[in-house]
PDB file of C-alpha atoms in Angstrom:
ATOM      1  CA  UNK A  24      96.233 112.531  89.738  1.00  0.00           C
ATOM      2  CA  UNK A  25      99.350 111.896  91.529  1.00  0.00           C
ATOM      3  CA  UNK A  26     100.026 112.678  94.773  1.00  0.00           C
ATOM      4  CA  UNK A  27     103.084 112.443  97.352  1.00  0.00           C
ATOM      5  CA  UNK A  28     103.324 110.745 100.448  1.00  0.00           C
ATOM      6  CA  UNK A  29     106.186 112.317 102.858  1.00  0.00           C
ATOM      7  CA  UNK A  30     109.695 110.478 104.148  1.00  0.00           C
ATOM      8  CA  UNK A  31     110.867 108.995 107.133  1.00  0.00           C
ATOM      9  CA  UNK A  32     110.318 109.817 110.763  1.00  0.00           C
ATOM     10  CA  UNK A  33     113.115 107.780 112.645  1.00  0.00           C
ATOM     11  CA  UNK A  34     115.885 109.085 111.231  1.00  0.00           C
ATOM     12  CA  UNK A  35     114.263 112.455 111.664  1.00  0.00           C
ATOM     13  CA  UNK A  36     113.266 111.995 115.576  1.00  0.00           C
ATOM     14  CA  UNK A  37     117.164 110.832 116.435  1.00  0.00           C
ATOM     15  CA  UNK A  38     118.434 114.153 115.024  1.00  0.00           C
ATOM     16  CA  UNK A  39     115.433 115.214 117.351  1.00  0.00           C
ATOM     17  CA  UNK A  40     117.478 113.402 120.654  1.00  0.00           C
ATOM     18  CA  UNK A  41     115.605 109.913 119.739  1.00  0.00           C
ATOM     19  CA  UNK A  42     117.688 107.083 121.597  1.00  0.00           C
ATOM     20  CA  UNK A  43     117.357 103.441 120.952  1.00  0.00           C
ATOM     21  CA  UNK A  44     116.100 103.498 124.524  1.00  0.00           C
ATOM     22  CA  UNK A  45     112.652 105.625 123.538  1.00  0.00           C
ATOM     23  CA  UNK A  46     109.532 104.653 121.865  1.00  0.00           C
ATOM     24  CA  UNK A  47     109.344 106.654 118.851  1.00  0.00           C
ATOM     25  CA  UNK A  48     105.371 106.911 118.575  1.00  0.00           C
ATOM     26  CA  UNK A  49     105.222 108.246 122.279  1.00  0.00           C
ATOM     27  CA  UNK A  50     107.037 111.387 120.770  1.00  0.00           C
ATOM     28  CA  UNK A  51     103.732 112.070 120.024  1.00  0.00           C
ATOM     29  CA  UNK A  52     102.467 112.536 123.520  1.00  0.00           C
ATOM     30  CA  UNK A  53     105.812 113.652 125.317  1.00  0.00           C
ATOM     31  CA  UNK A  54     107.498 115.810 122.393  1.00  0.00           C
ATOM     32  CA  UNK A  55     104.297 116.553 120.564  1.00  0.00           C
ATOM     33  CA  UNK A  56     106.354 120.100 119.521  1.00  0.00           C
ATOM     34  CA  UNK A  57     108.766 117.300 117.654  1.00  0.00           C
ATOM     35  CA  UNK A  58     106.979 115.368 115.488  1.00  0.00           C
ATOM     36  CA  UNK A  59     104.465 118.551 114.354  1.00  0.00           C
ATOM     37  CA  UNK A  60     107.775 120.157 113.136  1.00  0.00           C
ATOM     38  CA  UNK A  61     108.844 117.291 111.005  1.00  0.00           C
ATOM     39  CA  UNK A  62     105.150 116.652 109.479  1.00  0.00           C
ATOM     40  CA  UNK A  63     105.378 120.849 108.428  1.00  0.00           C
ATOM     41  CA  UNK A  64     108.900 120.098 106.916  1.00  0.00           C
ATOM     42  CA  UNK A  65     107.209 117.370 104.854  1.00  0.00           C
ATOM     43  CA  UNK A  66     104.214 119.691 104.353  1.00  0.00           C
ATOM     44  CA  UNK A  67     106.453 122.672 102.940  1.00  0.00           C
ATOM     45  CA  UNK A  68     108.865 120.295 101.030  1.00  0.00           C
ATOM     46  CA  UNK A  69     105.293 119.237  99.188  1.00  0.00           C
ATOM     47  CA  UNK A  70     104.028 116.178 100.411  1.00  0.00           C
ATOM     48  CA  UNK A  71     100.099 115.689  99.679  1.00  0.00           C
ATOM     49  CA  UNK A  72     100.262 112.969 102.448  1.00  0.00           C
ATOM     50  CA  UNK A  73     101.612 112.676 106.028  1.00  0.00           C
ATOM     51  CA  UNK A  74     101.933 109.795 107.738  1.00  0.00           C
ATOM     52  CA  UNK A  75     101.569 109.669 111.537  1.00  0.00           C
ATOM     53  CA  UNK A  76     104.136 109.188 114.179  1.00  0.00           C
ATOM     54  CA  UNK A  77     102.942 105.595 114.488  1.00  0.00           C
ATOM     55  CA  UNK A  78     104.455 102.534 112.793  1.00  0.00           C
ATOM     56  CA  UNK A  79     104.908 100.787 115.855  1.00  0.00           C
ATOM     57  CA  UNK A  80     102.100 101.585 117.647  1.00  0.00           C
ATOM     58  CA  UNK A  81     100.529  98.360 117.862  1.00  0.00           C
ATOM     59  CA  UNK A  82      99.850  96.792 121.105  1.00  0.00           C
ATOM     60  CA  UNK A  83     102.098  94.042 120.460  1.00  0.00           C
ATOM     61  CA  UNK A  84     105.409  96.419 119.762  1.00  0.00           C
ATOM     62  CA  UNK A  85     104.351  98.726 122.558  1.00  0.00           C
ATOM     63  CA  UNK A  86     104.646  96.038 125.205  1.00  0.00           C
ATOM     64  CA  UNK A  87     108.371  96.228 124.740  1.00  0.00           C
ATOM     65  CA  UNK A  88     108.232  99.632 126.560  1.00  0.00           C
ATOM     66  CA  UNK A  89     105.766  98.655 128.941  1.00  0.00           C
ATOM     67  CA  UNK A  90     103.694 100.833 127.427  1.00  0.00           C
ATOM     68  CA  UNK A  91     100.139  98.690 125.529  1.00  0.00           C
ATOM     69  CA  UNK A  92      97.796  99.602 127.337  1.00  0.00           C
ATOM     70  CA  UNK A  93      98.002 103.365 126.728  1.00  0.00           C
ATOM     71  CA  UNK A  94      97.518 101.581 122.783  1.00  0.00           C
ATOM     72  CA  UNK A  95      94.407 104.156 121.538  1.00  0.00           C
ATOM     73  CA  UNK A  96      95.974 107.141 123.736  1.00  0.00           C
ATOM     74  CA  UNK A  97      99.796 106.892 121.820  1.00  0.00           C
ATOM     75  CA  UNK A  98      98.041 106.245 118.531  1.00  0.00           C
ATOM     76  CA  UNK A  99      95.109 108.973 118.488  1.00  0.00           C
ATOM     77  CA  UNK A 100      97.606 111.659 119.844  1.00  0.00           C
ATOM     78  CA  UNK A 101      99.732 110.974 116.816  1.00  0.00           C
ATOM     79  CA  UNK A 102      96.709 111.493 114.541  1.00  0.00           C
ATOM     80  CA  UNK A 103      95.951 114.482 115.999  1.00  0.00           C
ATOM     81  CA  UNK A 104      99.670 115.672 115.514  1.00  0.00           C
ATOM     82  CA  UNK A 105      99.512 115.354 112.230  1.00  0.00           C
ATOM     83  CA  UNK A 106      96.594 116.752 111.664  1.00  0.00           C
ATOM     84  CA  UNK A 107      97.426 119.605 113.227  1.00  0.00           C
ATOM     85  CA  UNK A 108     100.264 120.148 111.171  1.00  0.00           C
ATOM     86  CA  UNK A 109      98.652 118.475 107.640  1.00  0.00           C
ATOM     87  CA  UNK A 110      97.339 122.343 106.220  1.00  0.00           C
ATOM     88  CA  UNK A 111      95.212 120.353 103.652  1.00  0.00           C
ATOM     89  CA  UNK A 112      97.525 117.760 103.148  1.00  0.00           C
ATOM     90  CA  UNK A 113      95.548 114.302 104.115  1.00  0.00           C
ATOM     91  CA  UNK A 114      96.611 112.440 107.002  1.00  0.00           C
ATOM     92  CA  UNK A 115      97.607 108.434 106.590  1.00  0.00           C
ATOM     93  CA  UNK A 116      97.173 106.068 109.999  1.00  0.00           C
ATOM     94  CA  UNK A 117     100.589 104.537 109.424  1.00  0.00           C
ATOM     95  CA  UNK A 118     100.173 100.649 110.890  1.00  0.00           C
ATOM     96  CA  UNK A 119     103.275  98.479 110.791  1.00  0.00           C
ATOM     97  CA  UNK A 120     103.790  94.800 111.361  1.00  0.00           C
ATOM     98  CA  UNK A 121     104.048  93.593 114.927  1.00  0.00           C
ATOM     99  CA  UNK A 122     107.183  92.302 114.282  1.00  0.00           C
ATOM    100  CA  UNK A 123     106.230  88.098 115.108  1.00  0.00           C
ATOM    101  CA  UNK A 124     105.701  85.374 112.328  1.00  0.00           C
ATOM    102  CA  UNK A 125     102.137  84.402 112.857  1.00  0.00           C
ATOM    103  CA  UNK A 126     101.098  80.790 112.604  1.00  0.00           C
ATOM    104  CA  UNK A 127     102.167  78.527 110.890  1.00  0.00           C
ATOM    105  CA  UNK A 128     105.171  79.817 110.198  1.00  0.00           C
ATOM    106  CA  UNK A 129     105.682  81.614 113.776  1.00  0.00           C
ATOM    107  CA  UNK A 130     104.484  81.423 117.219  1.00  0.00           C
ATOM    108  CA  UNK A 131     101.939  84.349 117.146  1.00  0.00           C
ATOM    109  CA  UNK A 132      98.615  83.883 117.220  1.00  0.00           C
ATOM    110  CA  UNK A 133      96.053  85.168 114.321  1.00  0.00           C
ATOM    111  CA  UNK A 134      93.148  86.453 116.529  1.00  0.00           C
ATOM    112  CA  UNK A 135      95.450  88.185 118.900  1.00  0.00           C
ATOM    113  CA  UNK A 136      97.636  89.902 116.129  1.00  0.00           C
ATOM    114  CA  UNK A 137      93.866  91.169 114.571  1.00  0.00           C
ATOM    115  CA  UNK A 138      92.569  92.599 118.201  1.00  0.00           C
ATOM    116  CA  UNK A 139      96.320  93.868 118.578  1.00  0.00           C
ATOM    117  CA  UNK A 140      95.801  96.193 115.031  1.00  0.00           C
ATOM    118  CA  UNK A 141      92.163  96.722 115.602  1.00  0.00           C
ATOM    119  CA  UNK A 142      92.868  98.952 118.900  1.00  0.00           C
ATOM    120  CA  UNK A 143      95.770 101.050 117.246  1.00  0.00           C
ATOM    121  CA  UNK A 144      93.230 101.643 113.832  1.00  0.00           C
ATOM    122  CA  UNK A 145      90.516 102.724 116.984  1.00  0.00           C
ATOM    123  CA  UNK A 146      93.397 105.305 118.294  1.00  0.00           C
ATOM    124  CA  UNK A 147      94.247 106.092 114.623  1.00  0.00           C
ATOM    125  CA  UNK A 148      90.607 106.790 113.838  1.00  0.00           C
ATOM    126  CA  UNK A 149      89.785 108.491 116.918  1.00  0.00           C
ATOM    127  CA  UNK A 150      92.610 110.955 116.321  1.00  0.00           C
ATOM    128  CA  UNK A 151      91.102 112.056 112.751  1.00  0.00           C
ATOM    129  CA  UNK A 152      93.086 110.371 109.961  1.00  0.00           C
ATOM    130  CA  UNK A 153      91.870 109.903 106.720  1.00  0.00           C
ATOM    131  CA  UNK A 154      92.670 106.375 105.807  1.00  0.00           C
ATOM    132  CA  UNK A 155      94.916 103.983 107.062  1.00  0.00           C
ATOM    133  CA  UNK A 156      97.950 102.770 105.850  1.00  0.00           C
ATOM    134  CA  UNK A 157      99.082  99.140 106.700  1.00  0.00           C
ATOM    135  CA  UNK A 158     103.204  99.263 105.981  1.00  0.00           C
ATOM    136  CA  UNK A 159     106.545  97.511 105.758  1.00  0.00           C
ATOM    137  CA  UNK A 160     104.431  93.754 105.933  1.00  0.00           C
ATOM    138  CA  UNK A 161     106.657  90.810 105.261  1.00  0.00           C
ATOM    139  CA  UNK A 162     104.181  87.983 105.543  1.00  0.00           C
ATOM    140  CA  UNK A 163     100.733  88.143 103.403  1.00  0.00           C
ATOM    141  CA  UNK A 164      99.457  86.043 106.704  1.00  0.00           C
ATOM    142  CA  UNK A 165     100.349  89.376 108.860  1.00  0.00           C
ATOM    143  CA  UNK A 166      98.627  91.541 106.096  1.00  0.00           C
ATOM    144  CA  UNK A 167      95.415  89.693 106.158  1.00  0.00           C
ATOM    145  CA  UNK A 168      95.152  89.917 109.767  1.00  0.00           C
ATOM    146  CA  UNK A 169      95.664  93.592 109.906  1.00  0.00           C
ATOM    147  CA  UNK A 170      93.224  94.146 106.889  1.00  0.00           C
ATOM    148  CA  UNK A 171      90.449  92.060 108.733  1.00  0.00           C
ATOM    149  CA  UNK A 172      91.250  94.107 111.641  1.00  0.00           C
ATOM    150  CA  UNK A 173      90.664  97.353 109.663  1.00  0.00           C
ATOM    151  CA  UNK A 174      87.290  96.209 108.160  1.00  0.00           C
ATOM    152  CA  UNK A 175      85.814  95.560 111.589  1.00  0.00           C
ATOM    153  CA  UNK A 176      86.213  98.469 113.947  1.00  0.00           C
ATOM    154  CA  UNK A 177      86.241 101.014 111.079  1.00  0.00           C
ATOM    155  CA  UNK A 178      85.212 102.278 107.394  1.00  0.00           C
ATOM    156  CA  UNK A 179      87.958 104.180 106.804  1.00  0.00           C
ATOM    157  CA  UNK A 180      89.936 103.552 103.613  1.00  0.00           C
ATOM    158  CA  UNK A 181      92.858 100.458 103.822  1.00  0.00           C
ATOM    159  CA  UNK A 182      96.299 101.121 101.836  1.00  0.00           C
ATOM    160  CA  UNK A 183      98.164  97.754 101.984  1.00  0.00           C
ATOM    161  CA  UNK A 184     101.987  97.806 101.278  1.00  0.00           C
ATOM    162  CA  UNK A 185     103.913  95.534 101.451  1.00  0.00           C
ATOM    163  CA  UNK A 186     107.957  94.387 101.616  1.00  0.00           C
ATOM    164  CA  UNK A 187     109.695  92.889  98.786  1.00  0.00           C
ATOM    165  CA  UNK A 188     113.683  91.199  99.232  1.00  0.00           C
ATOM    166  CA  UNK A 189     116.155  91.384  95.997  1.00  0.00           C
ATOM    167  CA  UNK A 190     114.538  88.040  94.608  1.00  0.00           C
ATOM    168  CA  UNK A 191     111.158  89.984  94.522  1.00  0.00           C
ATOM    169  CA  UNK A 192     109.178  88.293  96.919  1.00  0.00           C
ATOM    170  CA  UNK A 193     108.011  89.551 100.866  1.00  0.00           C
ATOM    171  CA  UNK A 194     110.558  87.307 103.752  1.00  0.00           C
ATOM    172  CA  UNK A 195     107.646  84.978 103.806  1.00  0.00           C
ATOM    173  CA  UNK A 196     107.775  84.166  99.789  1.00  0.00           C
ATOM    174  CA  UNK A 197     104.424  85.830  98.253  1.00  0.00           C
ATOM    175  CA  UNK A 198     104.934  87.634  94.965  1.00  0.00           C
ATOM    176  CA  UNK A 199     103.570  91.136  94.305  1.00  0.00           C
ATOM    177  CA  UNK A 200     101.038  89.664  92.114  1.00  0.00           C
ATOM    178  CA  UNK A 201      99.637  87.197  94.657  1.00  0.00           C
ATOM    179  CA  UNK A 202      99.929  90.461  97.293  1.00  0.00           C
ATOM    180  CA  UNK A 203      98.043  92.096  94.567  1.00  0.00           C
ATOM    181  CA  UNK A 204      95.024  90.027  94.344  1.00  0.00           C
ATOM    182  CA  UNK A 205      94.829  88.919  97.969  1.00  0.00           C
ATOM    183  CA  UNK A 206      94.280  92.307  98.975  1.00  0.00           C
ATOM    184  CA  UNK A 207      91.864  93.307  96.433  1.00  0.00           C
ATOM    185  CA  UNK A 208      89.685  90.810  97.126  1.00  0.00           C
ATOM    186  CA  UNK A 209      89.704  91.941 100.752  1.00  0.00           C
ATOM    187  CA  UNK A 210      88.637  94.929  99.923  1.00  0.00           C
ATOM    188  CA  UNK A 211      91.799  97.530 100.431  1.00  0.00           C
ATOM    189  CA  UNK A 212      91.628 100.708  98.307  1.00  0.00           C
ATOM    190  CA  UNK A 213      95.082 100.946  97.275  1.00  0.00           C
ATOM    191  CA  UNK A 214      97.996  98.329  97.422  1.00  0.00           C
ATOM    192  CA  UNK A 215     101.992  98.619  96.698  1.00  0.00           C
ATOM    193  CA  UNK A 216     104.989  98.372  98.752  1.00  0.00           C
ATOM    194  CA  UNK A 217     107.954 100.414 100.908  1.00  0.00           C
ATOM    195  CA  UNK A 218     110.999  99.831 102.615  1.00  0.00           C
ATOM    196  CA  UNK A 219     113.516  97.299 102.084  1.00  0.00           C
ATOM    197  CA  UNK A 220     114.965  98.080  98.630  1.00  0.00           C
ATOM    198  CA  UNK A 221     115.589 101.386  96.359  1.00  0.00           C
ATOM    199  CA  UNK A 222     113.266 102.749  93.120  1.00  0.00           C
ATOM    200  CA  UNK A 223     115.601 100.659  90.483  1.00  0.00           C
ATOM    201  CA  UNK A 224     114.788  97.363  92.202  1.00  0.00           C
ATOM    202  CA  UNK A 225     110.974  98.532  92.719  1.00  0.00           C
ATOM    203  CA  UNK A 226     110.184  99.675  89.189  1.00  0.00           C
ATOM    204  CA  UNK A 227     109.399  95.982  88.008  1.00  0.00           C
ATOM    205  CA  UNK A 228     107.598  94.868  90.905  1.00  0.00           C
ATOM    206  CA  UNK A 229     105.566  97.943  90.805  1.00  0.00           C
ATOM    207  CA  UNK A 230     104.527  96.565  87.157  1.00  0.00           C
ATOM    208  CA  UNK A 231     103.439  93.068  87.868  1.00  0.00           C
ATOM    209  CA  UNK A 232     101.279  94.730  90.704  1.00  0.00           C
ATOM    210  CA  UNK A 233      99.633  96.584  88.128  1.00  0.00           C
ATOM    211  CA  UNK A 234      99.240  93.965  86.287  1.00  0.00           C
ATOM    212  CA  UNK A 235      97.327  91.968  88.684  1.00  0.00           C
ATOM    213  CA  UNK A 236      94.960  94.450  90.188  1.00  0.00           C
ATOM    214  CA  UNK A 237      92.825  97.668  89.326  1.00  0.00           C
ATOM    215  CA  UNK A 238      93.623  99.306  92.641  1.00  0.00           C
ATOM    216  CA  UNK A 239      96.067 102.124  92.742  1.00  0.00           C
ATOM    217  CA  UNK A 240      99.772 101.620  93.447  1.00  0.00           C
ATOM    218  CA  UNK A 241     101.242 103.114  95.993  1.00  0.00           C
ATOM    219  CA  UNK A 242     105.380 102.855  95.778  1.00  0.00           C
ATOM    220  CA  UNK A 243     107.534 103.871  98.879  1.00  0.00           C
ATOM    221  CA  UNK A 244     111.168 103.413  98.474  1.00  0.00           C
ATOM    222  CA  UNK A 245     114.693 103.359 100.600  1.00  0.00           C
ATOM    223  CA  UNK A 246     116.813 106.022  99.557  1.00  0.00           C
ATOM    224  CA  UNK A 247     118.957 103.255  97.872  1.00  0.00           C
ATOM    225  CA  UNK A 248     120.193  99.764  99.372  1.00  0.00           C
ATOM    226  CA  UNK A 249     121.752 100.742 102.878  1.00  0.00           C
ATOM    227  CA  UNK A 250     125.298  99.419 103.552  1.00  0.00           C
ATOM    228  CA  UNK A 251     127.205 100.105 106.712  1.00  0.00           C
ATOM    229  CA  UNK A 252     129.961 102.671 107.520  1.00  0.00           C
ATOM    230  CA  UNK A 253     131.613 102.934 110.901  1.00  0.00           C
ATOM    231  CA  UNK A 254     128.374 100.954 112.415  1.00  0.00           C
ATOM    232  CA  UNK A 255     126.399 103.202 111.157  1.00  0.00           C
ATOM    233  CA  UNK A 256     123.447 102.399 108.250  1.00  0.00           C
ATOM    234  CA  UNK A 257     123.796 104.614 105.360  1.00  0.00           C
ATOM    235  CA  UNK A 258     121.446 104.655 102.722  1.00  0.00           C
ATOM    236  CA  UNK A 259     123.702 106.445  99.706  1.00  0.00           C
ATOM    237  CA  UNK A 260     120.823 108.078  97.133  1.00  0.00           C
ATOM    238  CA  UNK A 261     120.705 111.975  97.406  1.00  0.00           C
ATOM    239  CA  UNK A 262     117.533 113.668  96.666  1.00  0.00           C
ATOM    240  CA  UNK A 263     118.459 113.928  92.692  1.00  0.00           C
ATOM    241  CA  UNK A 264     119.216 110.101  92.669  1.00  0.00           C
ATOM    242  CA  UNK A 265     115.562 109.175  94.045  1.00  0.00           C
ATOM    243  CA  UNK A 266     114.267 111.860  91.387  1.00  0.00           C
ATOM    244  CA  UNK A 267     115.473 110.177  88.199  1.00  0.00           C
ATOM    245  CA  UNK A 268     113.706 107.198  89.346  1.00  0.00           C
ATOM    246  CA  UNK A 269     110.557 108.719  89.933  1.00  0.00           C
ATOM    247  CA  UNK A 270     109.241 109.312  86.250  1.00  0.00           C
ATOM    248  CA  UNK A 271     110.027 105.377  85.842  1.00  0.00           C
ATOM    249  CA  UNK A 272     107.745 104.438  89.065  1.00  0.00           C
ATOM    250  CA  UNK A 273     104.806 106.409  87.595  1.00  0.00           C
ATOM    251  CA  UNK A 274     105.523 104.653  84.311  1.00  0.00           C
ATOM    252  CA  UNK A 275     105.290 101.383  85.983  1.00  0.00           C
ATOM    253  CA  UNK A 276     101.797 101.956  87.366  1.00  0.00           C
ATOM    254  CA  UNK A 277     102.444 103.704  90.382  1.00  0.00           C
ATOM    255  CA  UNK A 278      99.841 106.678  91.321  1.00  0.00           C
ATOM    256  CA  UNK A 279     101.144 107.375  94.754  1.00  0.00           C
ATOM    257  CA  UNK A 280     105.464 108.002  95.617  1.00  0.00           C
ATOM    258  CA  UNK A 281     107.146 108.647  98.797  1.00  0.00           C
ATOM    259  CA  UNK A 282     110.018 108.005 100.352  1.00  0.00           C
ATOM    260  CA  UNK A 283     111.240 105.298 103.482  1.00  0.00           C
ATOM    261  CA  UNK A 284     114.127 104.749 105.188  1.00  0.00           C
ATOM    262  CA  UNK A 285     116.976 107.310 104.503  1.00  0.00           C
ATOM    263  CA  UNK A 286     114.328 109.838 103.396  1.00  0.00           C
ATOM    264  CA  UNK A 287     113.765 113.444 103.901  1.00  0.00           C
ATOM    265  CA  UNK A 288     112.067 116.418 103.010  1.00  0.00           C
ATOM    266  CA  UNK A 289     115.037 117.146 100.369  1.00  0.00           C
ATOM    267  CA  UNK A 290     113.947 113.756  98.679  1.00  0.00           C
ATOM    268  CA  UNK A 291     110.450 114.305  99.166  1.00  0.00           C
ATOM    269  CA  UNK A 292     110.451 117.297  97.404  1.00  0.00           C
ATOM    270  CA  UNK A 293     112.862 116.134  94.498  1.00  0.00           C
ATOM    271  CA  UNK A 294     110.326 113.552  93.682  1.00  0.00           C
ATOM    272  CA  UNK A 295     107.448 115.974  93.712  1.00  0.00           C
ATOM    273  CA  UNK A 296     109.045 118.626  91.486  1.00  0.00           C
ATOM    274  CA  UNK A 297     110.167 115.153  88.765  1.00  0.00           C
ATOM    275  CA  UNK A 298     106.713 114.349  88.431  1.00  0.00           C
ATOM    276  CA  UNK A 299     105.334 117.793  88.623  1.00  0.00           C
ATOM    277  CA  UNK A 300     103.863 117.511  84.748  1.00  0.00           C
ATOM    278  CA  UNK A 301     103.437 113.685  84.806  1.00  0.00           C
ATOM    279  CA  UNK A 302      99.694 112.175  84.437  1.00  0.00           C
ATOM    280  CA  UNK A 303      99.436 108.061  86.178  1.00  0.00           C
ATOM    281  CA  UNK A 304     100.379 105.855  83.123  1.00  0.00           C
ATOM    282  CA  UNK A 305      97.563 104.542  81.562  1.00  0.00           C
ATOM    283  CA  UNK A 306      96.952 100.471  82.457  1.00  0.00           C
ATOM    284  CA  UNK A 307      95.334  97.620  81.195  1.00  0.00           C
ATOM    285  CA  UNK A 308      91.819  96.627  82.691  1.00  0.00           C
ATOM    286  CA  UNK A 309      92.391  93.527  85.000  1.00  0.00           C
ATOM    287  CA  UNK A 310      90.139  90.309  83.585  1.00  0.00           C
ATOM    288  CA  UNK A 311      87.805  89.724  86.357  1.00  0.00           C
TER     289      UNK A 311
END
């Protein structure tokens, strides 16, 4: 069965009074109001999943606001958020990279960036989701650390996506296939990929992932490739543009669809009513 994760938050909190000053997860605690309203417009527009207020909720991206050790209270009040707004929709611990190469190819240590996503899944877990999504990873290093970090402070289930550039590969060079199987032998229960580019460029990726693993895909696209206008990002697909691509995501493999940056409910709800009568394409069984 598919289902339908919901859209972006950031561009949703700055029509909110979000300033590049703030720290979007602490909405959660000081504007709790805020981000409830956005998870219902998700809710009504018909997503079957809402992701918490909490991408960067790790302790490593909350230092920048002074703010890591309130880690587990930022990151359980944005589970409990969204559950309070979910009305049977499930609730996804949204977990995004810390935003630091990790050795060899950065600075940042392995065993701190682990302890750094193990406290945020405690927060996540403690505030009620139902599984937790690790998102936006550039760097199959990163994703392994956060993954490890999952499977030892909690049992809750681990949906890996990652990145992918125009030459289909994460920043870091892994291909979805290698992304794939990494994962799946760490034990995540789904695995696909968000952000960075629109449903055209992630229809083909989305089929050599399901080529290399038995896991459901999970597919989260931009609404289109952003360009700039007046200094301002614009991502340029409407809500009927993200739609005609959604049919050829399911066809690809995919089992979950949502939206990223440039996203709303309008688009979330497009993409819902496109594969309304659609069953998950039927896929080969992966050798081994």
């Amino acid at each position: 069965m598919l289902k339908i994760f919901d859209g972006a938050m950031g561009t949703m909190l700055q029509a909110h009074g979000l300033t590049n000053r703030d720290c979007p997860e602490y909405f959660a605690v000081s504007h709790p109001d805020v981000v409830a309203d956005i998870h219902r417009q998700y809710r009504a527009a018909g997503a079957d999943i809402l992701e918490t207020n909490s991408f960067g909720g790790s302790a490593l991206k909350l230092v920048h606001f002074g703010l890591s050790d309130e880690t587990e209270k930022i990151n359980a009040a944005a589970a409990r958020v969204a559950r309070s707004a979910a009305n049977g929709a499930l609730v996804a611990g949204s977990v995004g990279p810390s935003g630091r190469l990790l050795v060899p190819l950065g600075e940042q240590d392995f065993d701190e960036a682990a302890e750094s996503f193990a406290r945020q899944m405690k927060g996540l877990e403690q505030g009620g989701v139902d599984f937790l999504l690790i998102e936006t990873i550039i760097d199959l290093q990163e994703m392994r650390a956060a993954l490890l970090a999952a499977k030892s402070v909690t049992r809750l289930p681990v949906f890996c996506q990652f990145s992918f550039d125009e030459n289909g590969r994460t920043v870091t060079g892994t291909d979805p296939e290698t992304a794939a199987c990494v994962v799946t032998a760490l034990g995540a229960a789904a695995v696909g990929m968000n952000c960075s580019l629109g449903p055209e460029q992630l229809v083909p990726l989305v089929q050599k992932m399901a080529c290399a693993t038995h896991l459901p895909i999970t597919v989260q696209p931009n609404a289109g490739m952003p360009h700039l206008e007046n200094g301002k990002t614009v991502f340029p697909m409407t809500p009927a543009d993200m739609a005609k691509w959604a049919p050829a995501l399911v066809a690809a493999g995919a089992t979950y669809l949502g939206g990223c940056c440039g996203t709303t409910p309008a688009h979330i709800q497009a993409m819902k009513q496109a594969v309304a009568n659609l069953a998950p394409a039927s896929r080969k069984p992966v050798p081994g």
